[in-house]
CSV table of C-alpha atoms in Angstrom, one decimal:
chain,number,residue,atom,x,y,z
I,1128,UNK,CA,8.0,-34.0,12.8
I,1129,UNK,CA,11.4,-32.6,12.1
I,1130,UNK,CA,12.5,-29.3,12.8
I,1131,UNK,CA,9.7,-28.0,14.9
I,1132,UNK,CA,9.7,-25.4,17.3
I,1133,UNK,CA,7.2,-24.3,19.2
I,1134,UNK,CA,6.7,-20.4,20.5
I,1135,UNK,CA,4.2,-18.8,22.7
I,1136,UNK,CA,1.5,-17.5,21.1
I,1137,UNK,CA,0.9,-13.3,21.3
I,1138,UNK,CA,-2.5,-12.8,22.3
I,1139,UNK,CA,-4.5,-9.5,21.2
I,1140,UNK,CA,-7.2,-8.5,24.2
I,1141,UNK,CA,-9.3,-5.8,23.4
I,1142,UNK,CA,-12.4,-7.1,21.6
I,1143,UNK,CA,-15.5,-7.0,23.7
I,1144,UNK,CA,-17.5,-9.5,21.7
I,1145,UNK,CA,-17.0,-12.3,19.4
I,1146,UNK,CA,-13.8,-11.7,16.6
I,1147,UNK,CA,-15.3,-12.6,12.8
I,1148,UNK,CA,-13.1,-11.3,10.4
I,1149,UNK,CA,-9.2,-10.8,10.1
I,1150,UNK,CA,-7.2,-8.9,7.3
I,1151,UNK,CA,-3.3,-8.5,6.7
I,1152,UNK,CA,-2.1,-5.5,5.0
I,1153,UNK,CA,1.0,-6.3,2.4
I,1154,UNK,CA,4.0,-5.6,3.9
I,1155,UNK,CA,4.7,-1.7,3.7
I,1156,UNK,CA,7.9,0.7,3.9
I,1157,UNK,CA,6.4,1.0,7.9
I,1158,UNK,CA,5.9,-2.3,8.4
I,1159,UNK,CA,2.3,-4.6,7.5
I,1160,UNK,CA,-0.6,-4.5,9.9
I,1161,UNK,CA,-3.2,-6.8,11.1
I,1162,UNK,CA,-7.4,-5.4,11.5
I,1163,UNK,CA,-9.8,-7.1,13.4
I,1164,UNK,CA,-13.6,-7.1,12.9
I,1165,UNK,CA,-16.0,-8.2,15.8
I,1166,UNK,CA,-19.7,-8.5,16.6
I,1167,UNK,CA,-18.6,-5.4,19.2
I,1168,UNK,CA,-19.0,-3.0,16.3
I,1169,UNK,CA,-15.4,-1.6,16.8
I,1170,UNK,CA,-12.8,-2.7,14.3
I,1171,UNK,CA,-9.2,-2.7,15.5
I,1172,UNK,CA,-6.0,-2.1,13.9
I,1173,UNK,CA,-2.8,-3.6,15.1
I,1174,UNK,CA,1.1,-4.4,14.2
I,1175,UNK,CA,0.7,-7.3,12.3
I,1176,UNK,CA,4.4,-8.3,13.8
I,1177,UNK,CA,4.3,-7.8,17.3
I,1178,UNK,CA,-0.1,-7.5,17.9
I,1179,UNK,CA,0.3,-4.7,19.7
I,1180,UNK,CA,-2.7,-2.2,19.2
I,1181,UNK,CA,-2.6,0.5,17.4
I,1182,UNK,CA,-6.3,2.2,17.1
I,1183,UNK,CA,-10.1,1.5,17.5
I,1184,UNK,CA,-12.5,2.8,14.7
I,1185,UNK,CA,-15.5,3.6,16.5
I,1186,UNK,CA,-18.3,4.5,14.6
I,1187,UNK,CA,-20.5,1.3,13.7
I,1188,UNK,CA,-23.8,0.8,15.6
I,1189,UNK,CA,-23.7,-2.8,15.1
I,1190,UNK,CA,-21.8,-5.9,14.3
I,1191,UNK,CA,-19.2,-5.7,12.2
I,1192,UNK,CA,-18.7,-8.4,9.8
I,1193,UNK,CA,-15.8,-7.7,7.6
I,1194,UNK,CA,-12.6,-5.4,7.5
I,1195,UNK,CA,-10.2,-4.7,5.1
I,1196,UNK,CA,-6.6,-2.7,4.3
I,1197,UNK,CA,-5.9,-1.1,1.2
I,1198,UNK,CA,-2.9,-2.3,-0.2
I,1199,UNK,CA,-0.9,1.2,1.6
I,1200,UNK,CA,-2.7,0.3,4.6
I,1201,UNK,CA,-4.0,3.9,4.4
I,1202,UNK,CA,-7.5,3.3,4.9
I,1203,UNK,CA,-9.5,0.4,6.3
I,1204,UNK,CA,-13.1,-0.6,5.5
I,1205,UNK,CA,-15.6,-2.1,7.3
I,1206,UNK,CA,-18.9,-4.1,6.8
I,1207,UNK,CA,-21.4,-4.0,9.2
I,1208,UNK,CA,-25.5,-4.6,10.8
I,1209,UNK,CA,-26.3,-1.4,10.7
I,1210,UNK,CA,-26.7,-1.3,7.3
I,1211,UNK,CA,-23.8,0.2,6.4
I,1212,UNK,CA,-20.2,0.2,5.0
I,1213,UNK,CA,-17.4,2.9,6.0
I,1214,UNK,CA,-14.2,4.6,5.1
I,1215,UNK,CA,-11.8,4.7,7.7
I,1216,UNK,CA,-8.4,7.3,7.6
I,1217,UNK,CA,-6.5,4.1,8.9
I,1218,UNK,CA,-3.3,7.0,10.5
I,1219,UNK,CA,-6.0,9.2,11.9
I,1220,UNK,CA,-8.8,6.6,12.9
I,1221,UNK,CA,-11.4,9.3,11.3
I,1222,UNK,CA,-14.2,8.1,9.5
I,1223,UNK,CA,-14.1,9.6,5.7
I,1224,UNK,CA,-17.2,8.1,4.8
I,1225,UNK,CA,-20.5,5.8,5.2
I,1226,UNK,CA,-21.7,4.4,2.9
I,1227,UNK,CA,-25.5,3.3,3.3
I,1228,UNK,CA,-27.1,0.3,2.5
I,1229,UNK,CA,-30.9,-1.3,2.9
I,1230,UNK,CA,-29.6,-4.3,4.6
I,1231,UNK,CA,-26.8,-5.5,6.7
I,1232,UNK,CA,-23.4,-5.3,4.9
I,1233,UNK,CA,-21.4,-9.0,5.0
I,1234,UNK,CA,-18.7,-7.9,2.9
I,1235,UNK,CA,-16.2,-5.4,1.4
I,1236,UNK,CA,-13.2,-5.3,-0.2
I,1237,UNK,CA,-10.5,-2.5,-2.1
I,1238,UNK,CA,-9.8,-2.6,-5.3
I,1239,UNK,CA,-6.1,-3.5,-6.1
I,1240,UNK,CA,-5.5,0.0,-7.3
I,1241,UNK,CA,-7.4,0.9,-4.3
I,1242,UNK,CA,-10.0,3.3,-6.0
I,1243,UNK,CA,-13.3,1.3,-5.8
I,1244,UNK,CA,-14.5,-0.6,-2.7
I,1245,UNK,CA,-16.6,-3.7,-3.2
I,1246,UNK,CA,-19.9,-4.2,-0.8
I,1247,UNK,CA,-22.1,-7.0,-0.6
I,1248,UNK,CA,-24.6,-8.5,1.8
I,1249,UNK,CA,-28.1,-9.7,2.9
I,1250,UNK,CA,-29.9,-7.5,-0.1
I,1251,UNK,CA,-28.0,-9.9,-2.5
I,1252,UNK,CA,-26.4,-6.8,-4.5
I,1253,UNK,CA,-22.9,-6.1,-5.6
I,1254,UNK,CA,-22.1,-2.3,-5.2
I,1255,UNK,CA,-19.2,-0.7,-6.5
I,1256,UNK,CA,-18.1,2.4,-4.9
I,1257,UNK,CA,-16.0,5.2,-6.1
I,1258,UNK,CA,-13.5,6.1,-3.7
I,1259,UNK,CA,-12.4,9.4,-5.3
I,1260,UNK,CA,-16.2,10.6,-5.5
I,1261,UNK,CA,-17.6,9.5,-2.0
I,1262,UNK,CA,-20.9,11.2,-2.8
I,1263,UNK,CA,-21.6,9.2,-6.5
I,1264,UNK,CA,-24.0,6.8,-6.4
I,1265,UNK,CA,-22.4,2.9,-6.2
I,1266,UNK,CA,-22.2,1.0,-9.3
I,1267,UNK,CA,-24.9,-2.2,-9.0
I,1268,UNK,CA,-23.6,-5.0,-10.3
I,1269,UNK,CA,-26.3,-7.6,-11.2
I,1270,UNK,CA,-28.2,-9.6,-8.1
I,1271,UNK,CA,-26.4,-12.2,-6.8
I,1272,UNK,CA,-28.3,-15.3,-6.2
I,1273,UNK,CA,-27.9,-15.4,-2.6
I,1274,UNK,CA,-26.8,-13.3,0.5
I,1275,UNK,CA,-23.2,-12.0,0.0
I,1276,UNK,CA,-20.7,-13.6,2.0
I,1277,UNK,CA,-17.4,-13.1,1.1
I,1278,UNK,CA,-15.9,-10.6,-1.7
I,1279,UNK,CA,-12.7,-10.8,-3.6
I,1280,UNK,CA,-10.8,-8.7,-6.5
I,1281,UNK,CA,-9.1,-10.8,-9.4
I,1282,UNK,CA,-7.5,-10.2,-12.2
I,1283,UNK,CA,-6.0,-6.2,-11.7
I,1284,UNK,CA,-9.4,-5.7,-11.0
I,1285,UNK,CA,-11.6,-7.3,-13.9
I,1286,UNK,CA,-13.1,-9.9,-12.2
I,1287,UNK,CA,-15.0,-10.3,-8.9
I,1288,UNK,CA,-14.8,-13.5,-7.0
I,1289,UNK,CA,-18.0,-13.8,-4.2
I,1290,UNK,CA,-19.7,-16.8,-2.5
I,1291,UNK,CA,-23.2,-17.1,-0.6
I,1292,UNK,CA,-24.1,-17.8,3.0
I,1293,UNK,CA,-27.3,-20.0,1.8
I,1294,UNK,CA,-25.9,-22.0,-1.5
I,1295,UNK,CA,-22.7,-23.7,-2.4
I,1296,UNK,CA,-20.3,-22.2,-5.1
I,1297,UNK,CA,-17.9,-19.4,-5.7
I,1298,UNK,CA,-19.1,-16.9,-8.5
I,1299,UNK,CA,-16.9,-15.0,-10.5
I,1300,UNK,CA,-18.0,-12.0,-12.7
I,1301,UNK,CA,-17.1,-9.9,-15.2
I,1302,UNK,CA,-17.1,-6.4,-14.0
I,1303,UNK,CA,-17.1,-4.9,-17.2
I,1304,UNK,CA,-20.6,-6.5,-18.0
I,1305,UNK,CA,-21.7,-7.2,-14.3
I,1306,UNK,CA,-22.6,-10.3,-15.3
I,1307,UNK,CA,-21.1,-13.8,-13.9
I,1308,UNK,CA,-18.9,-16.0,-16.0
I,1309,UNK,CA,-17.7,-19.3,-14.4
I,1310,UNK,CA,-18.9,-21.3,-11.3
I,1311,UNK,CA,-17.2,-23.0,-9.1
I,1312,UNK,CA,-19.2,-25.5,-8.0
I,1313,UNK,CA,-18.6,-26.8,-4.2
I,1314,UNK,CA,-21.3,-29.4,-2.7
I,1315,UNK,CA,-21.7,-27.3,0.1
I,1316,UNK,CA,-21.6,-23.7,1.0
I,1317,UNK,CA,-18.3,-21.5,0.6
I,1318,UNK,CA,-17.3,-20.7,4.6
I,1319,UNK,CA,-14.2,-19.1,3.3
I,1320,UNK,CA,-12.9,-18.2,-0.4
I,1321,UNK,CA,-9.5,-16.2,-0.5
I,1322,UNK,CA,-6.8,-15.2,-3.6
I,1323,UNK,CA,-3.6,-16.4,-3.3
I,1324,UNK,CA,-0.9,-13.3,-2.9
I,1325,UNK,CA,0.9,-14.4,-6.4
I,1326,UNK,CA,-2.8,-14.4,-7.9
I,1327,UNK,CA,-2.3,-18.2,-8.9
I,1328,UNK,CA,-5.2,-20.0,-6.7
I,1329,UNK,CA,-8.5,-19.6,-5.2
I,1330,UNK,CA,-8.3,-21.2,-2.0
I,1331,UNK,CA,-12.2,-21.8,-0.5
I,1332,UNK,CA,-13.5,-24.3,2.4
I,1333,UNK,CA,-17.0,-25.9,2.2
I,1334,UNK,CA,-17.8,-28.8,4.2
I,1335,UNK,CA,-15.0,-30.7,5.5
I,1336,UNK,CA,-12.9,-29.9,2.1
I,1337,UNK,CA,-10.6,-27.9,1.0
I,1338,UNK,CA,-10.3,-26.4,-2.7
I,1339,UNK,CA,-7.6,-24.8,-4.7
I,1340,UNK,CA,-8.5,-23.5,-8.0
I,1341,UNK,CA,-6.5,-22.1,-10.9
I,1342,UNK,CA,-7.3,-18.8,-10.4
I,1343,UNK,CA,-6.9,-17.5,-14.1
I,1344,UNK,CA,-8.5,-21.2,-15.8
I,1345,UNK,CA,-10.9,-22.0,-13.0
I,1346,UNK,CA,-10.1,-25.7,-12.7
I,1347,UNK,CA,-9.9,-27.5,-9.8
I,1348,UNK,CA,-5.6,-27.8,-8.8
I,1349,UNK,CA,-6.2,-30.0,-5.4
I,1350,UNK,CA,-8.9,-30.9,-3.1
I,1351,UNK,CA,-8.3,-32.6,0.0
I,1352,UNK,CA,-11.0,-33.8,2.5
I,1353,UNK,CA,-10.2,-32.5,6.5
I,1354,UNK,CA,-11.1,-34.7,9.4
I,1355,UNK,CA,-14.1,-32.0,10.4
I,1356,UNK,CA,-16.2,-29.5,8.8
I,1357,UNK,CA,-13.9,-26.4,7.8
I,1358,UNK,CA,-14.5,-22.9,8.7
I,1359,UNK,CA,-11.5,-21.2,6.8
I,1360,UNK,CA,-8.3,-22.4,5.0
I,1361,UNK,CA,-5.4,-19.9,4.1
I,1362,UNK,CA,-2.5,-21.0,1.7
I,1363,UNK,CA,0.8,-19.4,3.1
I,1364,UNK,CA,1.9,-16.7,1.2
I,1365,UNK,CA,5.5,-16.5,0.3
I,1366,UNK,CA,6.0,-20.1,-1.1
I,1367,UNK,CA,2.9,-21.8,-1.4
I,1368,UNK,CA,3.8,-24.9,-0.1
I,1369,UNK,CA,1.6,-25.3,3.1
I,1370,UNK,CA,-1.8,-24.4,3.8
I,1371,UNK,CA,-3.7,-24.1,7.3
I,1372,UNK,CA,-7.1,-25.3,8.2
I,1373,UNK,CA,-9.6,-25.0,10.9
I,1374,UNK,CA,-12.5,-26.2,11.9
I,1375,UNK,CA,-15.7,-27.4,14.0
I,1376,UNK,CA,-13.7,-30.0,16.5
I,1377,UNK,CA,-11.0,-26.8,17.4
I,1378,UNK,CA,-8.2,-28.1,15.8
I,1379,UNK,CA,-5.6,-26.0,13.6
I,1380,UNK,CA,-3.8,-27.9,11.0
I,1381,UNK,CA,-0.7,-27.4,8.9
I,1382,UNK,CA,-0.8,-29.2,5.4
I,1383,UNK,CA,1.5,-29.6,2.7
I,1384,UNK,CA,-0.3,-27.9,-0.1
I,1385,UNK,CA,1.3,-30.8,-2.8
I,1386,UNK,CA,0.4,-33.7,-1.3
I,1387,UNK,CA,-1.9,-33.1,1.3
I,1388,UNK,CA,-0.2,-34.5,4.4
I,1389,UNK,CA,-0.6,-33.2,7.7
I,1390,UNK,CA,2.6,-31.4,9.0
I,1391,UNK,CA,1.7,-30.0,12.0
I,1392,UNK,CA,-1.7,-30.0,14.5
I,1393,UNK,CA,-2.3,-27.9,17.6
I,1394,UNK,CA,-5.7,-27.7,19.7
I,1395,UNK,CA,-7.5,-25.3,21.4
I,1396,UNK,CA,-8.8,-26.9,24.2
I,1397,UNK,CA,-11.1,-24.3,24.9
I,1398,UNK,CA,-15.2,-24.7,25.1
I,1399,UNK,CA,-15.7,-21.7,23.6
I,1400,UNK,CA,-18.3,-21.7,20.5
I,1401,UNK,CA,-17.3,-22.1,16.8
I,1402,UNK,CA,-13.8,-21.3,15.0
I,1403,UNK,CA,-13.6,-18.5,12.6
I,1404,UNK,CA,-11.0,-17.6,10.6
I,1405,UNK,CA,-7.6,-18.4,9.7
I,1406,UNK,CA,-5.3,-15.8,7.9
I,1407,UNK,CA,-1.9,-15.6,6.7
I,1408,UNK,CA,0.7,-13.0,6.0
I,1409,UNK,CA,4.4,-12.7,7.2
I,1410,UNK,CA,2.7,-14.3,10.1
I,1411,UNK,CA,-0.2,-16.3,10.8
I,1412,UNK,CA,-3.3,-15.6,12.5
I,1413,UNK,CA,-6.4,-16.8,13.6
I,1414,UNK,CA,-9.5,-16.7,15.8
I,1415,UNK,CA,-12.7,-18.3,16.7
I,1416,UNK,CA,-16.2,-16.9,18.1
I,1417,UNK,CA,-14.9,-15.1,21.7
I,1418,UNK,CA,-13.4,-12.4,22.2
I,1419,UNK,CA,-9.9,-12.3,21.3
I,1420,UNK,CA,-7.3,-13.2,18.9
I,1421,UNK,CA,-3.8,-14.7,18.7
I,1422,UNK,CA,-0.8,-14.4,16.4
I,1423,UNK,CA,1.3,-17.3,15.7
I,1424,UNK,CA,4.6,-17.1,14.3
I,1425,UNK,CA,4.5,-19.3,11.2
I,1426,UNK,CA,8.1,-18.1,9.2
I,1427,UNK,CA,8.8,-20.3,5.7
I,1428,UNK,CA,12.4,-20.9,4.8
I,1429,UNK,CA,14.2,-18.1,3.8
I,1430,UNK,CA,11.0,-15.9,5.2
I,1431,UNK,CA,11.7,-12.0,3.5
I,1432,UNK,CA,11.2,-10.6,7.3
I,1433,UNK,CA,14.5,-12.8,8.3
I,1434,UNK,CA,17.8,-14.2,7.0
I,1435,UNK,CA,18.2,-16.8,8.6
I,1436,UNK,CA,16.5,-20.6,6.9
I,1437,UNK,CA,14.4,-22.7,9.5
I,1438,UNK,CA,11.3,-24.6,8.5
I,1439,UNK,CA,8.2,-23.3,10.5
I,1440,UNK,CA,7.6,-22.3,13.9
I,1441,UNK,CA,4.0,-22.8,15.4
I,1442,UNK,CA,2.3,-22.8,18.3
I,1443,UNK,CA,0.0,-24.9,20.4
């Protein structure tokens, strides 16, 4: 491989239990910020540059599956077991808000204009919240046909993008009727479904593939089969042109997103249970099930956080 360099990781301590969600914040005029959700019922915000810590939300009684940033990085949400989501003043560390549920929450996600927030979980409902009338009753979109696993925003708001923990396919509806529109059918159960920063592709794992979609046609752009069952992909977000991958056997890979080809590989040679996550911002990020997480620089070419060109810098 040309050009490489390789760079310590910075590894986050703090979680007590396994790490199961991770969300970047957009870059904002104080910098863009990285929060962490873990079955030890405490989400955590950090600098998204440098890791360091920054606050604990404390609050949940139970896992927490899912975390999110509005797009200020004002306020975080969280999903959780205990059957509920919340509001979190993301300076302050307060709580705003809970929002209760009948089941455990899997899911949530801000509007791009950040006024709703998206919930979704076990009881296989969509709920719409309004976040400038915290007391209103959600709006219920129609059931979805399985447990809610993962939760996207589309098309400045118009569309909702989720996927199930029990069937294969992403599911994308129209949130003007609550109804869904198009299918994206996968062979296998959606283990991660995300929408790229310029809005352009879906990027999903199931099985040992991954999937980009045209995320305003719904056709299928690329598919490319992995050497092991994927748990989460993530298409880097500046360019475009590479895309990370990990999986079952513990290995992070680096792919060209045009043709496929493996560009770069690094192992965790740990024993530790199952990978979880990958995510990408300025930086990349990702974790498995244990109990923390590390950052790896992963700069583009001309990256807008530095002026000087290189390829990419990862770690192993």
């Amino acid at each position: 491989m040309d050009k490489k360099k390789v760079v310590a990781p910075l590894v986050c301590h703090g979680h007590s239990r396994p790490v199961v969600d991770l969300f970047y914040s957009p870059i904002t005029p104080d910098g863009f910020f990285l929060v962490s959700a873990s079955k030890d019922s405490t989400p955590m915000l950090r600098n998204g540059e440098t890791g360091d810590w920054i606050g604990t939300f404390q609050g949940h009684k139970g896992a927490v599956w899912s975390c999110c940033l509005d797009k200020h990085a004002l306020r975080t949400a969280s999903a959780s077991a205990d059957f509920s989501a919340k509001l979190w003043d993301a300076l302050t560390g307060d709580e705003l808000h809970s929002f209760e549920h009948k089941h455990i929450v899997r899911a949530c996600a801000f509007s791009e204009d950040t006024q709703l927030l998206l919930t979704g979980g076990i009881e296989k409902v969509l709920r719409i919240f309004d976040l400038n009338r915290l007391d209103a009753p959600p709006r219920e979109v129609e059931n979805s046909p399985g447990s809610v696993r993962t939760l996207a925003w589309l098309h400045s708001d118009q569309t909702i993008l989720s996927t199930c923990t029990d069937m294969g396919g992403v599911r994308l509806w129209d949130v003007r009727t609550g109804k869904i529109f198009r299918t994206l059918e996968t062979k296998s159960s959606v283990t991660s479904a995300e929408v790229s920063q310029d809005g352009r592709y879906i990027t999903t794992a199931d099985g040992s593939t991954v999937k980009f979609w045209d995320a305003n046609h719904f056709g299928l752009v690329k598919s490319y089969n992995m050497p092991c069952i994927v748990e989460s992909a993530s298409l880097e977000p500046t360019y475009g042109n590479k895309f990370v991958a990990g999986g079952e056997d513990m290995w992070v890979r680096v792919f060209d997103f045009h043709t496929g080809a493996e560009v770069g590989e690094f192992l965790y040679s740990f024993h530790y249970q199952n990978f979880c996550t990958t995510s990408f911002s300025a930086l990349i990020s990702w974790t498995w099930d244990f109990y923390f997480l590390r950052i790896f620089l992963f700069f583009f070419s001309m990256s807008p956080l530095f002026n000087f060109p290189l390829d990419y810098i990862f770690v192993v």
